[in-house]
mmCIF file of C-alpha atoms in Angstrom:
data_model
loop_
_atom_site.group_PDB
_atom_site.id
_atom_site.type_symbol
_atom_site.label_atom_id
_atom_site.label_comp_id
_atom_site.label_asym_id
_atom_site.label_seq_id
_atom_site.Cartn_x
_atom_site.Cartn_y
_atom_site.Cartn_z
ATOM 1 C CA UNK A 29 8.439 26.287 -14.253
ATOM 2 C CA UNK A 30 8.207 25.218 -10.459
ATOM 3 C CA UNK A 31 4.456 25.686 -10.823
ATOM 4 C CA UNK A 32 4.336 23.342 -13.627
ATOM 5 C CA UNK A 33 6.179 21.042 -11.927
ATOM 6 C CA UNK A 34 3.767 21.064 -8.975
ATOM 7 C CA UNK A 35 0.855 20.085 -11.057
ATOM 8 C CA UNK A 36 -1.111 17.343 -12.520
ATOM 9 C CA UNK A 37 1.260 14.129 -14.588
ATOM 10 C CA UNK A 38 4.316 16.675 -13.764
ATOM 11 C CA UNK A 39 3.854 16.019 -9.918
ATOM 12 C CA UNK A 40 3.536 12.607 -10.260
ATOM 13 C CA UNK A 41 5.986 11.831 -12.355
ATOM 14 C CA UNK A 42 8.609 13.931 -9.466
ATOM 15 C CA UNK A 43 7.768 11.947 -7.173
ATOM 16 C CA UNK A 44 8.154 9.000 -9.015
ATOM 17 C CA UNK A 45 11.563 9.874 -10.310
ATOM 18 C CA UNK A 46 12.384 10.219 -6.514
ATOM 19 C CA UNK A 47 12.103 6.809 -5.333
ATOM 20 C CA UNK A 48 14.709 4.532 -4.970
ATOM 21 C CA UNK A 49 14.285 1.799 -7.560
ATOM 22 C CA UNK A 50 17.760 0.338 -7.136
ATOM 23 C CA UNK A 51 17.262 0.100 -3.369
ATOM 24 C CA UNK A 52 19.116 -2.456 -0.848
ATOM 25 C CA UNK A 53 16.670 -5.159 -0.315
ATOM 26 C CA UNK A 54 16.727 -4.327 3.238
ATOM 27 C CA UNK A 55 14.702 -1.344 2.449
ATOM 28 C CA UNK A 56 12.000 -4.529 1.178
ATOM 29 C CA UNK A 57 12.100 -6.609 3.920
ATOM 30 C CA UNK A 58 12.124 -3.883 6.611
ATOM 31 C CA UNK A 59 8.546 -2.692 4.949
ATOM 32 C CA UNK A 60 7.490 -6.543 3.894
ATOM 33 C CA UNK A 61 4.147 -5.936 6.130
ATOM 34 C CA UNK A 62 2.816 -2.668 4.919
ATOM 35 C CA UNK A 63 4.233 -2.905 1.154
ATOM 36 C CA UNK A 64 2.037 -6.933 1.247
ATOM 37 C CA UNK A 65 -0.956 -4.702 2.474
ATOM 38 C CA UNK A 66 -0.615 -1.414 0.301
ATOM 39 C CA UNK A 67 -0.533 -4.109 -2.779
ATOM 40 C CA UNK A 68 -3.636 -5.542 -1.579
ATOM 41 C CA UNK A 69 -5.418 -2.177 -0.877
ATOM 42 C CA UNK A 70 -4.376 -1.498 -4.538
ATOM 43 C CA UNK A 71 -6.155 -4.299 -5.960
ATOM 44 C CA UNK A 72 -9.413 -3.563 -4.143
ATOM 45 C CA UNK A 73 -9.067 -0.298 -5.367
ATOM 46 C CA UNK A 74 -8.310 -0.971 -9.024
ATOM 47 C CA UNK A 75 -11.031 -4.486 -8.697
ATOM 48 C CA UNK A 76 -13.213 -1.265 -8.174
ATOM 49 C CA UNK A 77 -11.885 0.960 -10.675
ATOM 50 C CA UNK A 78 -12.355 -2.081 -13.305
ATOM 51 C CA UNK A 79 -15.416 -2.873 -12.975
ATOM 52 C CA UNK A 80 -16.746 0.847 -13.166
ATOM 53 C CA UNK A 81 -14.993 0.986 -16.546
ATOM 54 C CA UNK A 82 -15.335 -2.304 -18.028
ATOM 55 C CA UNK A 83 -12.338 -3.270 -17.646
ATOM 56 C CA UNK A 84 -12.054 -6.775 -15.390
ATOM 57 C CA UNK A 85 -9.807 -8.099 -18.642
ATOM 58 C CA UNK A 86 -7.539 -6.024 -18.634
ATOM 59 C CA UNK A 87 -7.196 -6.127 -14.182
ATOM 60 C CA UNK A 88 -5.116 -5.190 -11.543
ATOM 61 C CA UNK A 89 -2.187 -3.223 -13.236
ATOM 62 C CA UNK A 90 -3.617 -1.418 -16.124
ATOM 63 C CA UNK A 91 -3.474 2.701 -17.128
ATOM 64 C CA UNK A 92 -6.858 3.003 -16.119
ATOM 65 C CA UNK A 93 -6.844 6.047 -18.685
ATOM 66 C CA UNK A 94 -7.300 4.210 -21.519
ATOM 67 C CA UNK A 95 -10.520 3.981 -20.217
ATOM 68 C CA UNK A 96 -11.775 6.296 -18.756
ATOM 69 C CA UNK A 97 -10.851 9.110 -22.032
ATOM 70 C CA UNK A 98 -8.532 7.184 -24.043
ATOM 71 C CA UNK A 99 -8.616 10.543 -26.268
ATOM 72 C CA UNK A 100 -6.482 12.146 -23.333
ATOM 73 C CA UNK A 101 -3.252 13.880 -25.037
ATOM 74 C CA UNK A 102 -0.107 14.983 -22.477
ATOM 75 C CA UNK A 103 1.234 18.229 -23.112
ATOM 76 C CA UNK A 104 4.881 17.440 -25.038
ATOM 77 C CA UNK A 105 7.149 18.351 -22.218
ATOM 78 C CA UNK A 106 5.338 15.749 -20.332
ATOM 79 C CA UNK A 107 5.213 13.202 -22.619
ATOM 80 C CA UNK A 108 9.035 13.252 -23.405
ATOM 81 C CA UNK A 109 9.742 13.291 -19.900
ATOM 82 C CA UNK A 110 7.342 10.510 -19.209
ATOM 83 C CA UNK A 111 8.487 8.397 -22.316
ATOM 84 C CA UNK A 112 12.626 8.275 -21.123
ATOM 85 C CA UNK A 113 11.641 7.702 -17.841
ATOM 86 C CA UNK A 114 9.946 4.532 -18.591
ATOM 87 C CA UNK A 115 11.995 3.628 -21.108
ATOM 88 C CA UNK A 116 15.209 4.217 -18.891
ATOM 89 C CA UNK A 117 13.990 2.950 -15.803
ATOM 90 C CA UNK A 118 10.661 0.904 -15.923
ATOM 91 C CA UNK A 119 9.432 -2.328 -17.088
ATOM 92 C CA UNK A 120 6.606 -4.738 -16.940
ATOM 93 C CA UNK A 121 3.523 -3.925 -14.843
ATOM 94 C CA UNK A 122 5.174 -1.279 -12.966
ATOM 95 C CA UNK A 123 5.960 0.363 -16.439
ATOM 96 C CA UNK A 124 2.570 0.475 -16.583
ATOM 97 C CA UNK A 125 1.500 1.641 -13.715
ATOM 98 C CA UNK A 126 3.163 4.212 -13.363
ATOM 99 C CA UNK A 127 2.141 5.164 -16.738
ATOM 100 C CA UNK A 128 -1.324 4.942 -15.810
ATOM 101 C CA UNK A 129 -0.442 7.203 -12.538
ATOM 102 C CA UNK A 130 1.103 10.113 -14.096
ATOM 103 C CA UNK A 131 -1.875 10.247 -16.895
ATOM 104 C CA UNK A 132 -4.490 10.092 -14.573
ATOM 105 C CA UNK A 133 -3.333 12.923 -12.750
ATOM 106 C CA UNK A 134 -3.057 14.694 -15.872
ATOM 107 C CA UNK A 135 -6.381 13.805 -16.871
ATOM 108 C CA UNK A 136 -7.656 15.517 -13.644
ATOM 109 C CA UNK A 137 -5.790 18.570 -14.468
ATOM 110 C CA UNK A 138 -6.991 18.906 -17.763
ATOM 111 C CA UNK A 139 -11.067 17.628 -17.466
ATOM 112 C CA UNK A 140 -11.742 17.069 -13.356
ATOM 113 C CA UNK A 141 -15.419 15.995 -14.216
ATOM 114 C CA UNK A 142 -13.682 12.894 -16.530
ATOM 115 C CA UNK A 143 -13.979 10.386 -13.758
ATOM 116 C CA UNK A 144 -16.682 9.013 -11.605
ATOM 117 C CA UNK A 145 -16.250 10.539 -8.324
ATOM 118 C CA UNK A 146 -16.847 8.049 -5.768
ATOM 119 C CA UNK A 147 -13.962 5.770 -6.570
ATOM 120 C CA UNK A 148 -11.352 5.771 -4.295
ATOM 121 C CA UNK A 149 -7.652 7.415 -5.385
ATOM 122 C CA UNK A 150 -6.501 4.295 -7.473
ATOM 123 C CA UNK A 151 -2.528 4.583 -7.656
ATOM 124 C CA UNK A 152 -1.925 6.082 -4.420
ATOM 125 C CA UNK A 153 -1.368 3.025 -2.623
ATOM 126 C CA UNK A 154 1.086 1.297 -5.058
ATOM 127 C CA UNK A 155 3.063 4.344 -5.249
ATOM 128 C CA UNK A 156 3.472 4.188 -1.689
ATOM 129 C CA UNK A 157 4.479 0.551 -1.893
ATOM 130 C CA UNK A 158 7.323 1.961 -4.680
ATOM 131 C CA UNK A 159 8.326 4.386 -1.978
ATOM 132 C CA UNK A 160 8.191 1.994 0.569
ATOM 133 C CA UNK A 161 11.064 -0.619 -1.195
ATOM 134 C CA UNK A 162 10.728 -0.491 -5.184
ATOM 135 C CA UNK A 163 9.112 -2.481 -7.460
ATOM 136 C CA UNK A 164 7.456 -5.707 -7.759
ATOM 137 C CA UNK A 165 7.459 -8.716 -9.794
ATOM 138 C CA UNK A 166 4.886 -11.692 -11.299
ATOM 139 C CA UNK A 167 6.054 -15.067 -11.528
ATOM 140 C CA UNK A 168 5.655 -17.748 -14.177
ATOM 141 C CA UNK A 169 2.622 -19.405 -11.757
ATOM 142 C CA UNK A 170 1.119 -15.394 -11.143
ATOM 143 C CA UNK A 171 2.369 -14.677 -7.927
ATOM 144 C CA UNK A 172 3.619 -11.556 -6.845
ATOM 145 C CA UNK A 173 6.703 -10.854 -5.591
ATOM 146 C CA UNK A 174 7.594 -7.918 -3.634
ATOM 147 C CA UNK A 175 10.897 -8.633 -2.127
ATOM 148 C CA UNK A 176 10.516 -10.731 1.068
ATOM 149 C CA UNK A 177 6.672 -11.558 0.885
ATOM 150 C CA UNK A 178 5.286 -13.515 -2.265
ATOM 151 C CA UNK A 179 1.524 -14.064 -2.830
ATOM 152 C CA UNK A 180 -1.450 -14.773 -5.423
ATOM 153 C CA UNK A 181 -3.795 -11.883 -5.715
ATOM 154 C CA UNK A 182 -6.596 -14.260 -6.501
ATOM 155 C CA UNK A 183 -9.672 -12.817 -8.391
ATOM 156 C CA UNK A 184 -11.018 -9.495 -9.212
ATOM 157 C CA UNK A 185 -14.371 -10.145 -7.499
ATOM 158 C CA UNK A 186 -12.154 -11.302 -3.932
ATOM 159 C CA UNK A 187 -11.729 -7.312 -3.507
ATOM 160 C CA UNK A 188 -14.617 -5.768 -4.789
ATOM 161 C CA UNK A 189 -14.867 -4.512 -1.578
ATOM 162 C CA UNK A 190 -15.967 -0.694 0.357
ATOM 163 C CA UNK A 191 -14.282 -1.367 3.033
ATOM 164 C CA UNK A 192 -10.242 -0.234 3.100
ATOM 165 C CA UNK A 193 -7.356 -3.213 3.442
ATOM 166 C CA UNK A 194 -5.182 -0.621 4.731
ATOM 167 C CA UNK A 195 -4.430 3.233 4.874
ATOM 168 C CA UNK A 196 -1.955 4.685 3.229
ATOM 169 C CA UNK A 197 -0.735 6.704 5.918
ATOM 170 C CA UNK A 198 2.317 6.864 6.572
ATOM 171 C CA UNK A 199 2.685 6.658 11.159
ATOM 172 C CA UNK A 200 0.183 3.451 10.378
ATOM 173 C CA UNK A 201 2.283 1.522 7.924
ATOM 174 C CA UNK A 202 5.265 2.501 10.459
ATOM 175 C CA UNK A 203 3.961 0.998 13.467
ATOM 176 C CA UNK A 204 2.978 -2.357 11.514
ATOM 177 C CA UNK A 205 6.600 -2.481 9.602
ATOM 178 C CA UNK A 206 9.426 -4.509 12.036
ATOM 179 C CA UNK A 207 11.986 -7.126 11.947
ATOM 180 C CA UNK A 208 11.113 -10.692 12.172
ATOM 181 C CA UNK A 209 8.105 -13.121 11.767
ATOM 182 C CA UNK A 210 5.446 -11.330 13.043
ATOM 183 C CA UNK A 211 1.845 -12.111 14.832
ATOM 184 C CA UNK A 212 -0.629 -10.170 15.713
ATOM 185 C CA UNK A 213 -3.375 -10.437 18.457
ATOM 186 C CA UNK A 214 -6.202 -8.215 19.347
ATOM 187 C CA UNK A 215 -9.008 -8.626 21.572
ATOM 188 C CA UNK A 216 -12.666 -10.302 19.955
ATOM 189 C CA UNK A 217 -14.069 -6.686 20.376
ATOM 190 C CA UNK A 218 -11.739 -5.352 18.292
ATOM 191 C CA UNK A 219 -11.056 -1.665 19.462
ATOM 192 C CA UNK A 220 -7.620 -2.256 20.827
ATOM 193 C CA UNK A 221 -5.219 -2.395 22.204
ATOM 194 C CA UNK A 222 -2.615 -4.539 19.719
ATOM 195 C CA UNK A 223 -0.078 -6.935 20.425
ATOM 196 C CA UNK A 224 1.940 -8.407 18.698
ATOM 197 C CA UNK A 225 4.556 -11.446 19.018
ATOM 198 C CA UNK A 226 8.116 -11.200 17.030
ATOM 199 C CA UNK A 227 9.857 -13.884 16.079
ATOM 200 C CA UNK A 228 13.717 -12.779 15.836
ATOM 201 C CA UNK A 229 16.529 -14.373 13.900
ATOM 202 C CA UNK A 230 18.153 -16.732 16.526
ATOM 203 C CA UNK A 231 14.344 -18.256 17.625
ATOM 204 C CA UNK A 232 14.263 -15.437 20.335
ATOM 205 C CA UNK A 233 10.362 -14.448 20.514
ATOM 206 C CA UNK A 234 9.300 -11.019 22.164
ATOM 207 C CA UNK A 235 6.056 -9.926 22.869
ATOM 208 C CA UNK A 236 5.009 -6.056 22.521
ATOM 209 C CA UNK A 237 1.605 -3.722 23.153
ATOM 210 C CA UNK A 238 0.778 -0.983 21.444
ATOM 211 C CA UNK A 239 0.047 1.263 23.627
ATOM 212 C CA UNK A 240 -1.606 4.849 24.384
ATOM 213 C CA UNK A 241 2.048 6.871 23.871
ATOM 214 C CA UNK A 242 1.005 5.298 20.529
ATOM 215 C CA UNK A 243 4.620 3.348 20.552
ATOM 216 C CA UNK A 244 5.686 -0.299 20.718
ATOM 217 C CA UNK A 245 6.257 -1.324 24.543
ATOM 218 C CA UNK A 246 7.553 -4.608 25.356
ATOM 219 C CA UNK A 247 5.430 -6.870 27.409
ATOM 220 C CA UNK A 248 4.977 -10.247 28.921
ATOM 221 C CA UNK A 249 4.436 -13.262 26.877
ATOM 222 C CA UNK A 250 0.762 -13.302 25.156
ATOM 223 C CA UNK A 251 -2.025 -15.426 26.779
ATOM 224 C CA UNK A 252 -4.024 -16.151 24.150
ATOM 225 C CA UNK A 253 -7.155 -18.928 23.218
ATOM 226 C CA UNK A 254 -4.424 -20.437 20.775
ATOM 227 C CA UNK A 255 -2.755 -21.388 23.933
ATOM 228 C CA UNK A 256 -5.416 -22.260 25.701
ATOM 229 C CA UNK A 257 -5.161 -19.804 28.413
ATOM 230 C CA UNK A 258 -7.817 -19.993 30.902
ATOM 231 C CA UNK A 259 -10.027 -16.479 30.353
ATOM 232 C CA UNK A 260 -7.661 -15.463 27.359
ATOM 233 C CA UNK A 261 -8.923 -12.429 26.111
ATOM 234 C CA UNK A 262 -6.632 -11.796 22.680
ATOM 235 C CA UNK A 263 -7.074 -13.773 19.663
ATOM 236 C CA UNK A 264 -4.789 -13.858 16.512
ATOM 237 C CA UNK A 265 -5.949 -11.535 14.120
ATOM 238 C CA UNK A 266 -5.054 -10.032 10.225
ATOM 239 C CA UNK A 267 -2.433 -7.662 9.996
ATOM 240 C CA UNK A 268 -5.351 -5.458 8.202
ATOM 241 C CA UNK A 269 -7.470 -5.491 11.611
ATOM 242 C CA UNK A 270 -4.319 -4.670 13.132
ATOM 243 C CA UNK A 271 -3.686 -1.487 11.288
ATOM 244 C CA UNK A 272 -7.344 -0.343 11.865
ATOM 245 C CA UNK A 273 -7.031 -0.782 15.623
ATOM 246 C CA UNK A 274 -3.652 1.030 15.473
ATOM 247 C CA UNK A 275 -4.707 4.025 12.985
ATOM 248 C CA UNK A 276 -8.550 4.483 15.294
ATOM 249 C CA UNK A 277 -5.754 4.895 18.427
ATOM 250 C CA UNK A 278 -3.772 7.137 16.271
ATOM 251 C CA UNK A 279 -7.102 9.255 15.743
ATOM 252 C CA UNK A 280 -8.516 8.895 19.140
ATOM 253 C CA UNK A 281 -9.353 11.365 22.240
ATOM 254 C CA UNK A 282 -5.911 10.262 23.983
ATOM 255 C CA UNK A 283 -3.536 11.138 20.417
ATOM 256 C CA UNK A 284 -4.951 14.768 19.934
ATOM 257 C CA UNK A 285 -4.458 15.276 23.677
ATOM 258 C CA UNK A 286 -0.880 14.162 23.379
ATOM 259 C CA UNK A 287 -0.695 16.386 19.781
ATOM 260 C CA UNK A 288 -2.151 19.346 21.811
#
């Protein structure tokens, strides 16, 4: 039974039934950066998804399954256990994604060869967002939601992209994730390092680098071209270009020394 449980929809649906839907807000707002990003890496990766299997009407939050084999049966232990699930804790899109999740991975378990193979993992991100504060909503005007960040996803074709809005791992989407209002600046090269400027409840602002202990250290205020800082070197950039900076230090020469 523990083997079955490890596998395919069964996995999926575990880990699923271990996040913490009802979650304090705070959990939201403490994650408000990375959870924003993770949804946006999820809708270049389903824009992608969607247009490999005709299906741009039916974009972003769709069980892809439907398809890619739409003929796909879950075993009946699965099924039951995937049907009171959603129907005691799930609604709306994330009803459906979730859906979608658990049967994909059970379509890999029964047929690997089903799907194309150079997509990207589709529901990985979005699960990560669940993880990382619950669910999401759309609004009336078809904005999303997530709990301290709202924003409209715009079109499928804005994220038929190759290039990755943000990883999914998990010391990235740490580092970005902190209280208050929050800039980024990186120099016009782009390889590092990242600072970033915090606006605090109360107005205080504080200024931070990340540096080569691959940690948050605070430093002095941020001369930037914004300002107009004679020979500023930093400019304001995305949180996105922020996390690649942050995730190539995490990978570089000096963070397997310090691992080693």
């Amino acid at each position: 039974m523990d083997d079955v449980a490890n596998q395919g929809g069964f996995r999926v649906l575990n880990r699923l039934r271990r996040i913490e839907w009802d979650a304090d807000w705070d959990d939201a707002y403490s994650h408000v950066i990375s959870r924003q990003l993770l949804m946006r890496e999820y809708l270049r990766r389903s824009a992608l998804w969607a247009e490999a299997y005709s299906a741009e009407e039916a974009w972003p939050f769709f069980d892809i399954t439907n398809y890619v084999a739409p003929e796909l049966s879950l075993p009946k232990s699965l099924s039951l256990d995937l049907n009171e699930f959603l129907r005691t804790r799930m609604t709306g899109l994330v009803k459906t994604t979730c859906a979608g999740a658990v049967r994909l991975a059970e379509l890999r378990t029964q047929n690997p060869a089903a799907e194309k193979p150079s997509l990207p993992e589709l529901y990985e991100p979005l699960l990560v967002m669940y993880e990382r504060g619950g669910d999401f909503m759309r609004d009336n005007s078809g904005a999303l939601d997530l709990t301290g960040v709202s924003f409209r996803p715009g079109t499928m074709r804005d994220y038929l992209g190759d290039t990755p809005i943000v990883t999914v791992r998990a010391s990235v989407l740490d580092a970005l994730d902190t209280e208050g209002r929050v800039t980024f600046f990186a120099k016009d090269a782009g390889d590092g390092p990242v600072l970033r400027c915090r606006l605090l409840p109360g107005g205080e602002e504080r200024y931070e680098v990340f540096s080569d202990q691959l940690n948050w250290d605070t430093t002095g205020a941020i001369h930037t071209q914004e300002r107009g800082a004679e020979g500023a070197t930093y400019t304001r950039t995305t949180p996105s270009e922020a996390a690649r900076i942050i995730e190539a230090m995490m990978s570089g020469p000096s963070a397997k020394q310090r691992e080693g």
